Every structure is written in structure tokens, then in C-alpha cells.
JSON list of C-alpha atoms (C1' of nucleotides) in Angstrom, two decimals:
[
{"chain": "L", "resi": 1, "resn": "UNK", "atom": "CA", "xyz": [-154.20, 162.89, 113.94]},
{"chain": "L", "resi": 2, "resn": "UNK", "atom": "CA", "xyz": [-152.56, 159.53, 115.12]},
{"chain": "L", "resi": 3, "resn": "UNK", "atom": "CA", "xyz": [-151.69, 158.56, 111.40]},
{"chain": "L", "resi": 4, "resn": "UNK", "atom": "CA", "xyz": [-148.83, 161.42, 111.19]},
{"chain": "L", "resi": 5, "resn": "UNK", "atom": "CA", "xyz": [-146.84, 160.05, 114.09]},
{"chain": "L", "resi": 6, "resn": "UNK", "atom": "CA", "xyz": [-146.13, 156.75, 112.05]},
{"chain": "L", "resi": 7, "resn": "UNK", "atom": "CA", "xyz": [-142.30, 156.53, 110.63]},
{"chain": "L", "resi": 8, "resn": "UNK", "atom": "CA", "xyz": [-141.98, 157.94, 107.32]},
{"chain": "L", "resi": 9, "resn": "UNK", "atom": "CA", "xyz": [-141.53, 154.65, 105.33]},
{"chain": "L", "resi": 10, "resn": "UNK", "atom": "CA", "xyz": [-144.53, 153.10, 107.37]},
{"chain": "L", "resi": 11, "resn": "UNK", "atom": "CA", "xyz": [-146.49, 156.13, 106.35]},
{"chain": "L", "resi": 12, "resn": "UNK", "atom": "CA", "xyz": [-145.71, 156.04, 102.74]},
{"chain": "L", "resi": 13, "resn": "UNK", "atom": "CA", "xyz": [-147.33, 152.68, 102.40]},
{"chain": "L", "resi": 14, "resn": "UNK", "atom": "CA", "xyz": [-149.95, 153.54, 104.80]},
{"chain": "L", "resi": 15, "resn": "UNK", "atom": "CA", "xyz": [-151.30, 156.24, 102.30]},
{"chain": "L", "resi": 16, "resn": "UNK", "atom": "CA", "xyz": [-151.80, 153.98, 99.59]},
{"chain": "L", "resi": 17, "resn": "UNK", "atom": "CA", "xyz": [-155.43, 153.40, 99.35]},
{"chain": "L", "resi": 18, "resn": "UNK", "atom": "CA", "xyz": [-156.59, 156.56, 101.39]},
{"chain": "L", "resi": 19, "resn": "UNK", "atom": "CA", "xyz": [-158.55, 159.46, 99.23]},
{"chain": "L", "resi": 20, "resn": "UNK", "atom": "CA", "xyz": [-156.64, 162.67, 99.09]},
{"chain": "L", "resi": 21, "resn": "UNK", "atom": "CA", "xyz": [-159.16, 165.52, 98.77]},
{"chain": "L", "resi": 22, "resn": "UNK", "atom": "CA", "xyz": [-159.04, 169.28, 97.75]},
{"chain": "L", "resi": 23, "resn": "UNK", "atom": "CA", "xyz": [-162.16, 171.74, 98.11]},
{"chain": "L", "resi": 24, "resn": "UNK", "atom": "CA", "xyz": [-161.95, 175.24, 96.69]},
{"chain": "L", "resi": 25, "resn": "UNK", "atom": "CA", "xyz": [-164.07, 177.71, 94.86]},
{"chain": "L", "resi": 26, "resn": "UNK", "atom": "CA", "xyz": [-163.70, 175.76, 91.65]},
{"chain": "L", "resi": 27, "resn": "UNK", "atom": "CA", "xyz": [-165.19, 172.86, 93.32]},
{"chain": "L", "resi": 28, "resn": "UNK", "atom": "CA", "xyz": [-163.93, 169.47, 94.67]},
{"chain": "L", "resi": 29, "resn": "UNK", "atom": "CA", "xyz": [-161.41, 167.09, 93.15]},
{"chain": "L", "resi": 30, "resn": "UNK", "atom": "CA", "xyz": [-160.14, 163.95, 94.98]},
{"chain": "L", "resi": 31, "resn": "UNK", "atom": "CA", "xyz": [-158.37, 160.45, 94.29]},
{"chain": "L", "resi": 32, "resn": "UNK", "atom": "CA", "xyz": [-157.02, 157.47, 95.88]},
{"chain": "L", "resi": 33, "resn": "UNK", "atom": "CA", "xyz": [-153.32, 157.51, 96.27]},
{"chain": "L", "resi": 34, "resn": "UNK", "atom": "CA", "xyz": [-151.66, 154.58, 94.44]},
{"chain": "L", "resi": 35, "resn": "UNK", "atom": "CA", "xyz": [-147.88, 155.48, 94.47]},
{"chain": "L", "resi": 36, "resn": "UNK", "atom": "CA", "xyz": [-145.62, 157.31, 97.04]},
{"chain": "L", "resi": 37, "resn": "UNK", "atom": "CA", "xyz": [-142.00, 158.09, 97.51]},
{"chain": "L", "resi": 38, "resn": "UNK", "atom": "CA", "xyz": [-140.35, 158.61, 101.00]},
{"chain": "L", "resi": 39, "resn": "UNK", "atom": "CA", "xyz": [-137.38, 161.09, 101.28]},
{"chain": "L", "resi": 40, "resn": "UNK", "atom": "CA", "xyz": [-135.53, 160.70, 104.57]},
{"chain": "L", "resi": 41, "resn": "UNK", "atom": "CA", "xyz": [-133.87, 164.03, 105.29]},
{"chain": "L", "resi": 42, "resn": "UNK", "atom": "CA", "xyz": [-130.36, 164.29, 106.48]},
{"chain": "L", "resi": 43, "resn": "UNK", "atom": "CA", "xyz": [-129.15, 160.80, 105.39]},
{"chain": "L", "resi": 44, "resn": "UNK", "atom": "CA", "xyz": [-130.83, 160.69, 102.13]},
{"chain": "L", "resi": 45, "resn": "UNK", "atom": "CA", "xyz": [-129.00, 162.20, 99.35]},
{"chain": "L", "resi": 46, "resn": "UNK", "atom": "CA", "xyz": [-132.04, 162.30, 97.09]},
{"chain": "L", "resi": 47, "resn": "UNK", "atom": "CA", "xyz": [-133.74, 164.49, 99.73]},
{"chain": "L", "resi": 48, "resn": "UNK", "atom": "CA", "xyz": [-134.03, 168.56, 99.20]},
{"chain": "L", "resi": 49, "resn": "UNK", "atom": "CA", "xyz": [-133.10, 168.38, 103.13]},
{"chain": "L", "resi": 50, "resn": "UNK", "atom": "CA", "xyz": [-130.08, 166.29, 102.69]},
{"chain": "L", "resi": 51, "resn": "UNK", "atom": "CA", "xyz": [-127.38, 167.24, 105.47]},
{"chain": "L", "resi": 52, "resn": "UNK", "atom": "CA", "xyz": [-130.41, 169.30, 106.93]},
{"chain": "L", "resi": 53, "resn": "UNK", "atom": "CA", "xyz": [-130.02, 171.77, 104.46]},
{"chain": "L", "resi": 54, "resn": "UNK", "atom": "CA", "xyz": [-132.36, 174.47, 105.48]},
{"chain": "L", "resi": 55, "resn": "UNK", "atom": "CA", "xyz": [-133.52, 177.25, 103.03]},
{"chain": "L", "resi": 56, "resn": "UNK", "atom": "CA", "xyz": [-136.84, 179.11, 102.55]},
{"chain": "L", "resi": 57, "resn": "UNK", "atom": "CA", "xyz": [-137.96, 176.40, 100.16]},
{"chain": "L", "resi": 58, "resn": "UNK", "atom": "CA", "xyz": [-136.94, 173.30, 102.60]},
{"chain": "L", "resi": 59, "resn": "UNK", "atom": "CA", "xyz": [-138.07, 174.95, 106.06]},
{"chain": "L", "resi": 60, "resn": "UNK", "atom": "CA", "xyz": [-141.45, 173.38, 105.93]},
{"chain": "L", "resi": 61, "resn": "UNK", "atom": "CA", "xyz": [-139.99, 170.01, 105.91]},
{"chain": "L", "resi": 62, "resn": "UNK", "atom": "CA", "xyz": [-138.68, 170.80, 109.35]},
{"chain": "L", "resi": 63, "resn": "UNK", "atom": "CA", "xyz": [-142.14, 171.20, 110.45]},
{"chain": "L", "resi": 64, "resn": "UNK", "atom": "CA", "xyz": [-144.75, 168.90, 112.14]},
{"chain": "L", "resi": 65, "resn": "UNK", "atom": "CA", "xyz": [-145.59, 165.67, 110.15]},
{"chain": "L", "resi": 66, "resn": "UNK", "atom": "CA", "xyz": [-149.00, 166.68, 108.31]},
{"chain": "L", "resi": 67, "resn": "UNK", "atom": "CA", "xyz": [-147.73, 169.81, 106.86]},
{"chain": "L", "resi": 68, "resn": "UNK", "atom": "CA", "xyz": [-148.01, 170.44, 103.29]},
{"chain": "L", "resi": 69, "resn": "UNK", "atom": "CA", "xyz": [-144.62, 170.92, 101.37]},
{"chain": "L", "resi": 70, "resn": "UNK", "atom": "CA", "xyz": [-145.13, 171.79, 97.61]},
{"chain": "L", "resi": 71, "resn": "UNK", "atom": "CA", "xyz": [-142.46, 172.92, 95.25]},
{"chain": "L", "resi": 72, "resn": "UNK", "atom": "CA", "xyz": [-141.96, 173.85, 91.52]},
{"chain": "L", "resi": 73, "resn": "UNK", "atom": "CA", "xyz": [-139.64, 171.99, 89.65]},
{"chain": "L", "resi": 74, "resn": "UNK", "atom": "CA", "xyz": [-138.24, 172.00, 85.86]},
{"chain": "L", "resi": 75, "resn": "UNK", "atom": "CA", "xyz": [-139.64, 175.16, 85.38]},
{"chain": "L", "resi": 76, "resn": "UNK", "atom": "CA", "xyz": [-143.40, 174.19, 84.82]},
{"chain": "L", "resi": 77, "resn": "UNK", "atom": "CA", "xyz": [-144.52, 171.43, 87.42]},
{"chain": "L", "resi": 78, "resn": "UNK", "atom": "CA", "xyz": [-145.69, 171.46, 91.27]},
{"chain": "L", "resi": 79, "resn": "UNK", "atom": "CA", "xyz": [-144.80, 168.59, 93.16]},
{"chain": "L", "resi": 80, "resn": "UNK", "atom": "CA", "xyz": [-147.04, 167.80, 96.31]},
{"chain": "L", "resi": 81, "resn": "UNK", "atom": "CA", "xyz": [-145.64, 166.24, 99.26]},
{"chain": "L", "resi": 82, "resn": "UNK", "atom": "CA", "xyz": [-146.61, 165.53, 103.00]},
{"chain": "L", "resi": 83, "resn": "UNK", "atom": "CA", "xyz": [-144.14, 166.11, 105.76]},
{"chain": "L", "resi": 84, "resn": "UNK", "atom": "CA", "xyz": [-143.76, 163.34, 108.08]},
{"chain": "L", "resi": 85, "resn": "UNK", "atom": "CA", "xyz": [-141.34, 162.03, 110.91]},
{"chain": "L", "resi": 86, "resn": "UNK", "atom": "CA", "xyz": [-140.29, 163.98, 114.10]},
{"chain": "L", "resi": 87, "resn": "UNK", "atom": "CA", "xyz": [-140.52, 167.49, 114.57]},
{"chain": "L", "resi": 88, "resn": "UNK", "atom": "CA", "xyz": [-137.29, 168.95, 113.19]},
{"chain": "L", "resi": 89, "resn": "UNK", "atom": "CA", "xyz": [-136.39, 166.14, 111.26]},
{"chain": "L", "resi": 90, "resn": "UNK", "atom": "CA", "xyz": [-137.14, 166.85, 107.51]},
{"chain": "L", "resi": 91, "resn": "UNK", "atom": "CA", "xyz": [-138.45, 163.91, 106.02]},
{"chain": "L", "resi": 92, "resn": "UNK", "atom": "CA", "xyz": [-141.46, 164.03, 103.54]},
{"chain": "L", "resi": 93, "resn": "UNK", "atom": "CA", "xyz": [-143.70, 161.80, 101.42]},
{"chain": "L", "resi": 94, "resn": "UNK", "atom": "CA", "xyz": [-143.98, 162.99, 97.69]},
{"chain": "L", "resi": 95, "resn": "UNK", "atom": "CA", "xyz": [-147.45, 161.58, 96.12]},
{"chain": "L", "resi": 96, "resn": "UNK", "atom": "CA", "xyz": [-146.64, 160.27, 92.55]},
{"chain": "L", "resi": 97, "resn": "UNK", "atom": "CA", "xyz": [-150.03, 159.38, 91.43]},
{"chain": "L", "resi": 98, "resn": "UNK", "atom": "CA", "xyz": [-153.67, 159.09, 92.48]},
{"chain": "L", "resi": 99, "resn": "UNK", "atom": "CA", "xyz": [-156.66, 157.23, 90.79]},
{"chain": "L", "resi": 100, "resn": "UNK", "atom": "CA", "xyz": [-159.10, 160.11, 90.13]},
{"chain": "L", "resi": 101, "resn": "UNK", "atom": "CA", "xyz": [-162.59, 159.82, 92.02]},
{"chain": "L", "resi": 102, "resn": "UNK", "atom": "CA", "xyz": [-164.17, 163.12, 92.49]},
{"chain": "L", "resi": 103, "resn": "UNK", "atom": "CA", "xyz": [-164.33, 166.18, 90.17]},
{"chain": "L", "resi": 104, "resn": "UNK", "atom": "CA", "xyz": [-163.10, 164.37, 87.20]},
{"chain": "L", "resi": 105, "resn": "UNK", "atom": "CA", "xyz": [-164.60, 167.20, 84.89]},
{"chain": "L", "resi": 106, "resn": "UNK", "atom": "CA", "xyz": [-162.75, 169.97, 86.78]},
{"chain": "L", "resi": 107, "resn": "UNK", "atom": "CA", "xyz": [-159.68, 168.02, 86.36]},
{"chain": "L", "resi": 108, "resn": "UNK", "atom": "CA", "xyz": [-159.89, 167.92, 82.80]},
{"chain": "L", "resi": 109, "resn": "UNK", "atom": "CA", "xyz": [-160.87, 171.67, 82.77]},
{"chain": "L", "resi": 110, "resn": "UNK", "atom": "CA", "xyz": [-157.76, 172.15, 84.67]},
{"chain": "L", "resi": 111, "resn": "UNK", "atom": "CA", "xyz": [-155.70, 170.10, 82.06]},
{"chain": "L", "resi": 112, "resn": "UNK", "atom": "CA", "xyz": [-157.07, 171.25, 78.75]},
{"chain": "L", "resi": 113, "resn": "UNK", "atom": "CA", "xyz": [-156.46, 168.75, 76.04]},
{"chain": "L", "resi": 114, "resn": "UNK", "atom": "CA", "xyz": [-156.07, 165.76, 78.19]},
{"chain": "L", "resi": 115, "resn": "UNK", "atom": "CA", "xyz": [-158.80, 163.07, 77.20]},
{"chain": "L", "resi": 116, "resn": "UNK", "atom": "CA", "xyz": [-158.12, 159.73, 78.87]},
{"chain": "L", "resi": 117, "resn": "UNK", "atom": "CA", "xyz": [-158.71, 159.63, 82.57]},
{"chain": "L", "resi": 118, "resn": "UNK", "atom": "CA", "xyz": [-155.48, 157.83, 83.37]},
{"chain": "L", "resi": 119, "resn": "UNK", "atom": "CA", "xyz": [-153.61, 160.56, 82.04]},
{"chain": "L", "resi": 120, "resn": "UNK", "atom": "CA", "xyz": [-154.97, 163.27, 84.19]},
{"chain": "L", "resi": 121, "resn": "UNK", "atom": "CA", "xyz": [-152.95, 162.12, 87.67]},
{"chain": "L", "resi": 122, "resn": "UNK", "atom": "CA", "xyz": [-150.43, 159.31, 86.79]},
{"chain": "L", "resi": 123, "resn": "UNK", "atom": "CA", "xyz": [-147.45, 161.32, 87.61]},
{"chain": "L", "resi": 124, "resn": "UNK", "atom": "CA", "xyz": [-146.35, 164.05, 90.30]},
{"chain": "L", "resi": 125, "resn": "UNK", "atom": "CA", "xyz": [-146.72, 166.88, 88.13]},
{"chain": "L", "resi": 126, "resn": "UNK", "atom": "CA", "xyz": [-150.19, 165.96, 86.60]},
{"chain": "L", "resi": 127, "resn": "UNK", "atom": "CA", "xyz": [-151.81, 165.38, 89.92]},
{"chain": "L", "resi": 128, "resn": "UNK", "atom": "CA", "xyz": [-150.84, 168.59, 91.18]},
{"chain": "L", "resi": 129, "resn": "UNK", "atom": "CA", "xyz": [-152.18, 170.36, 88.07]},
{"chain": "L", "resi": 130, "resn": "UNK", "atom": "CA", "xyz": [-155.30, 168.23, 88.13]},
{"chain": "L", "resi": 131, "resn": "UNK", "atom": "CA", "xyz": [-156.06, 168.78, 91.97]},
{"chain": "L", "resi": 132, "resn": "UNK", "atom": "CA", "xyz": [-155.18, 172.45, 91.60]},
{"chain": "L", "resi": 133, "resn": "UNK", "atom": "CA", "xyz": [-152.12, 172.43, 94.18]},
{"chain": "L", "resi": 134, "resn": "UNK", "atom": "CA", "xyz": [-149.86, 175.27, 93.74]},
{"chain": "L", "resi": 135, "resn": "UNK", "atom": "CA", "xyz": [-146.90, 177.01, 95.82]},
{"chain": "L", "resi": 136, "resn": "UNK", "atom": "CA", "xyz": [-149.45, 178.63, 98.02]},
{"chain": "L", "resi": 137, "resn": "UNK", "atom": "CA", "xyz": [-150.45, 175.22, 99.31]},
{"chain": "L", "resi": 138, "resn": "UNK", "atom": "CA", "xyz": [-146.68, 174.72, 101.31]},
{"chain": "L", "resi": 139, "resn": "UNK", "atom": "CA", "xyz": [-146.70, 175.18, 104.91]},
{"chain": "L", "resi": 140, "resn": "UNK", "atom": "CA", "xyz": [-150.69, 174.45, 105.20]},
{"chain": "L", "resi": 141, "resn": "UNK", "atom": "CA", "xyz": [-151.86, 171.58, 107.26]},
{"chain": "L", "resi": 142, "resn": "UNK", "atom": "CA", "xyz": [-153.61, 168.67, 106.09]},
{"chain": "L", "resi": 143, "resn": "UNK", "atom": "CA", "xyz": [-157.33, 168.34, 107.31]},
{"chain": "L", "resi": 144, "resn": "UNK", "atom": "CA", "xyz": [-157.20, 172.03, 108.29]},
{"chain": "L", "resi": 145, "resn": "UNK", "atom": "CA", "xyz": [-157.97, 173.93, 105.21]},
{"chain": "L", "resi": 146, "resn": "UNK", "atom": "CA", "xyz": [-159.01, 172.84, 101.71]},
{"chain": "L", "resi": 147, "resn": "UNK", "atom": "CA", "xyz": [-156.75, 169.80, 101.44]},
{"chain": "L", "resi": 148, "resn": "UNK", "atom": "CA", "xyz": [-157.54, 166.63, 103.68]},
{"chain": "L", "resi": 149, "resn": "UNK", "atom": "CA", "xyz": [-157.21, 162.88, 103.56]},
{"chain": "L", "resi": 150, "resn": "UNK", "atom": "CA", "xyz": [-159.30, 160.12, 104.63]},
{"chain": "L", "resi": 151, "resn": "UNK", "atom": "CA", "xyz": [-159.13, 156.30, 104.88]},
{"chain": "L", "resi": 152, "resn": "UNK", "atom": "CA", "xyz": [-160.98, 154.68, 102.08]},
{"chain": "L", "resi": 153, "resn": "UNK", "atom": "CA", "xyz": [-159.17, 151.22, 100.76]},
{"chain": "L", "resi": 154, "resn": "UNK", "atom": "CA", "xyz": [-157.63, 148.61, 102.70]},
{"chain": "L", "resi": 155, "resn": "UNK", "atom": "CA", "xyz": [-154.39, 147.76, 101.04]},
{"chain": "L", "resi": 156, "resn": "UNK", "atom": "CA", "xyz": [-152.58, 144.44, 102.26]},
{"chain": "L", "resi": 157, "resn": "UNK", "atom": "CA", "xyz": [-148.81, 144.12, 102.59]},
{"chain": "L", "resi": 158, "resn": "UNK", "atom": "CA", "xyz": [-148.94, 141.61, 99.70]},
{"chain": "L", "resi": 159, "resn": "UNK", "atom": "CA", "xyz": [-150.59, 144.16, 97.49]},
{"chain": "L", "resi": 160, "resn": "UNK", "atom": "CA", "xyz": [-147.84, 146.76, 97.68]},
{"chain": "L", "resi": 161, "resn": "UNK", "atom": "CA", "xyz": [-144.76, 146.78, 95.42]},
{"chain": "L", "resi": 162, "resn": "UNK", "atom": "CA", "xyz": [-141.70, 148.88, 96.21]},
{"chain": "L", "resi": 163, "resn": "UNK", "atom": "CA", "xyz": [-138.38, 150.11, 94.09]},
{"chain": "L", "resi": 164, "resn": "UNK", "atom": "CA", "xyz": [-136.05, 152.69, 93.41]},
{"chain": "L", "resi": 165, "resn": "UNK", "atom": "CA", "xyz": [-137.29, 156.37, 93.37]},
{"chain": "L", "resi": 166, "resn": "UNK", "atom": "CA", "xyz": [-137.67, 157.89, 90.18]},
{"chain": "L", "resi": 167, "resn": "UNK", "atom": "CA", "xyz": [-135.66, 161.17, 88.83]},
{"chain": "L", "resi": 168, "resn": "UNK", "atom": "CA", "xyz": [-132.79, 161.10, 91.42]},
{"chain": "L", "resi": 169, "resn": "UNK", "atom": "CA", "xyz": [-129.77, 159.80, 89.24]},
{"chain": "L", "resi": 170, "resn": "UNK", "atom": "CA", "xyz": [-127.61, 162.44, 90.92]},
{"chain": "L", "resi": 171, "resn": "UNK", "atom": "CA", "xyz": [-128.31, 160.87, 94.47]},
{"chain": "L", "resi": 172, "resn": "UNK", "atom": "CA", "xyz": [-125.35, 158.32, 94.50]},
{"chain": "L", "resi": 173, "resn": "UNK", "atom": "CA", "xyz": [-125.77, 155.68, 97.24]},
{"chain": "L", "resi": 174, "resn": "UNK", "atom": "CA", "xyz": [-129.04, 156.81, 97.67]},
{"chain": "L", "resi": 175, "resn": "UNK", "atom": "CA", "xyz": [-130.30, 155.83, 93.99]},
{"chain": "L", "resi": 176, "resn": "UNK", "atom": "CA", "xyz": [-131.13, 152.25, 94.73]},
{"chain": "L", "resi": 177, "resn": "UNK", "atom": "CA", "xyz": [-132.79, 152.76, 97.97]},
{"chain": "L", "resi": 178, "resn": "UNK", "atom": "CA", "xyz": [-136.36, 151.12, 97.55]},
{"chain": "L", "resi": 179, "resn": "UNK", "atom": "CA", "xyz": [-138.30, 154.02, 98.82]},
{"chain": "L", "resi": 180, "resn": "UNK", "atom": "CA", "xyz": [-141.17, 154.23, 96.18]},
{"chain": "L", "resi": 181, "resn": "UNK", "atom": "CA", "xyz": [-144.27, 152.38, 96.91]},
{"chain": "L", "resi": 182, "resn": "UNK", "atom": "CA", "xyz": [-147.22, 151.72, 94.90]},
{"chain": "L", "resi": 183, "resn": "UNK", "atom": "CA", "xyz": [-150.39, 149.23, 94.64]},
{"chain": "L", "resi": 184, "resn": "UNK", "atom": "CA", "xyz": [-149.42, 146.24, 92.66]},
{"chain": "L", "resi": 185, "resn": "UNK", "atom": "CA", "xyz": [-151.06, 146.39, 88.93]},
{"chain": "L", "resi": 186, "resn": "UNK", "atom": "CA", "xyz": [-152.87, 149.46, 89.56]},
{"chain": "L", "resi": 187, "resn": "UNK", "atom": "CA", "xyz": [-153.27, 151.40, 86.32]},
{"chain": "L", "resi": 188, "resn": "UNK", "atom": "CA", "xyz": [-153.09, 154.77, 87.41]},
{"chain": "L", "resi": 189, "resn": "UNK", "atom": "CA", "xyz": [-149.47, 154.17, 88.71]},
{"chain": "L", "resi": 190, "resn": "UNK", "atom": "CA", "xyz": [-146.80, 156.42, 86.97]},
{"chain": "L", "resi": 191, "resn": "UNK", "atom": "CA", "xyz": [-144.72, 155.08, 84.03]},
{"chain": "G", "resi": 1, "resn": "DA", "atom": "C1'", "xyz": [-125.85, 189.61, 89.76]},
{"chain": "G", "resi": 2, "resn": "DA", "atom": "C1'", "xyz": [-125.24, 185.63, 87.09]},
{"chain": "G", "resi": 3, "resn": "DG", "atom": "C1'", "xyz": [-125.60, 180.82, 86.15]},
{"chain": "G", "resi": 4, "resn": "DA", "atom": "C1'", "xyz": [-126.68, 175.61, 86.66]},
{"chain": "G", "resi": 5, "resn": "DA", "atom": "C1'", "xyz": [-129.62, 172.01, 88.32]},
{"chain": "G", "resi": 6, "resn": "DG", "atom": "C1'", "xyz": [-133.69, 169.94, 88.69]},
{"chain": "G", "resi": 7, "resn": "DA", "atom": "C1'", "xyz": [-138.26, 164.49, 93.13]},
{"chain": "G", "resi": 8, "resn": "DT", "atom": "C1'", "xyz": [-141.14, 166.18, 85.22]},
{"chain": "G", "resi": 9, "resn": "DT", "atom": "C1'", "xyz": [-143.96, 166.06, 80.93]},
{"chain": "G", "resi": 10, "resn": "DA", "atom": "C1'", "xyz": [-145.19, 165.71, 76.20]},
{"chain": "G", "resi": 11, "resn": "DA", "atom": "C1'", "xyz": [-143.76, 165.22, 71.65]},
{"chain": "G", "resi": 12, "resn": "DA", "atom": "C1'", "xyz": [-140.68, 163.50, 68.33]},
{"chain": "U", "resi": 1, "resn": "DT", "atom": "C1'", "xyz": [-134.21, 161.81, 72.98]},
{"chain": "U", "resi": 2, "resn": "DT", "atom": "C1'", "xyz": [-135.12, 166.24, 73.81]},
{"chain": "U", "resi": 3, "resn": "DA", "atom": "C1'", "xyz": [-137.07, 170.99, 74.39]},
{"chain": "U", "resi": 4, "resn": "DA", "atom": "C1'", "xyz": [-139.76, 173.36, 77.37]},
{"chain": "U", "resi": 5, "resn": "DT", "atom": "C1'", "xyz": [-139.34, 176.74, 81.25]},
{"chain": "U", "resi": 6, "resn": "DC", "atom": "C1'", "xyz": [-138.50, 179.26, 86.14]},
{"chain": "U", "resi": 7, "resn": "DT", "atom": "C1'", "xyz": [-137.69, 178.94, 90.73]},
{"chain": "U", "resi": 8, "resn": "DT", "atom": "C1'", "xyz": [-134.30, 177.87, 93.88]},
{"chain": "U", "resi": 9, "resn": "DC", "atom": "C1'", "xyz": [-129.71, 177.84, 95.32]},
{"chain": "U", "resi": 10, "resn": "DT", "atom": "C1'", "xyz": [-124.92, 178.54, 94.77]},
{"chain": "U", "resi": 11, "resn": "DT", "atom": "C1'", "xyz": [-120.98, 181.29, 93.58]},
{"chain": "U", "resi": 12, "resn": "DG", "atom": "C1'", "xyz": [-118.96, 185.47, 92.51]}
]
DNA sequence: AAGAAGATTAAA
DNA sequence: TTAATCTTCTTG
């Protein structure tokens, strides 16, 4: 797909308004992407792949754009990313929030106790749990298995806001890079 | 082999 | 503001 050839920062904005879908034996869940963060590999101190650090975990970041990168964080959460950029350039886009579309009942089943729809997917750990994303998905390809993405809403540039990324206080000069993008005034954005 | 830190979340 | 919780990576 041509989409994956876009530069990472462009793709991070382009993904806003697209529908992310996951189908497995439990059923279908999906949501419109409303918030993303770009991680630009070697030069980006906030990225797992800073300085081309290549380990068992970050290996998939070096793969083709459109590869799925999931990882476990803080002892309890899975984060879902899509690899981007040229082959062997370890860049990725973290999906931080979506607006639920399909399978809202299934999402609630996966997250017992959550009542409000907005709470289902307004954060990277939350959407991963609601959508059923696990470490097993790391290394799989988008649109080539249970996980796919498709055009939905057209988001104009003036509807997109940007700002510093969340949770990367250790990243020194990269702390303030405006690599977080979201749809203005959308109630499903995190925080 | 052991220890520290982390692209978070929910509860106080 | 803080505890929860465990994989991943670094250090010894």
C-alpha cells in the first residue's frame, strides 16, 4: 500500500480519521484514530530505537513500514504502533487514542468495570486492551491478517493540532519535539 | 543473576 | 501523588 511510503510525520497526521480494525475469534472491534505520536529512530532520544539500538524488542522497528510493533510497558500495558519510514530506518507511530466504532460491547467485555464509552480507548494502554492487541501481534503486517486500516473521515490540516509527546521526560532535547498529533476538539483524545 | 526503568492507568 | 506490575535491557 502506497500509504506506508509517506514520511513518518506525514503519515502520523494522515492516520488521523482512519479506521483501525481488529477481527479475531472473539469478534470485530474498530475505531477512528484521533491521536498519534511519531518516533523518529536514531536521532530521536525518546524512541526505543534511539542511536539505532537494535534488540529483540526493537527489531521490528527496522522492518518494512506497515509492520505492527507492540510492546509491554509499566508491567501491565500493551502499546500499539505501526512501523513507518524506509526499510532499516527504525521509525514508528504510536496510536494513542481512537473513537470506538464497531464492537463496543466486546470492548466493554475486555475491560470489565469500564462504563463510559470514552474511557474505553482514550489512551494507548486502554485502546490496546479494548481492541485485543497483544505482544503476539508484534511483527505482523497491517492489512494482512486480523488487523487492518482504511480511509474513513477526511481530516483537513486546520483540524489537526500538535504538541509535545507524553511520558518521555527523560528524552532531554527531544522532550519538546511537537510529534504528537490529534484531531482538535475531539472528545476521545487522551488526557 | 540481579536490578532499574519505563511511549501508563486508576485510585486517593 | 502514588502504587501496581513485569518485560526488557544493562550491568556485574
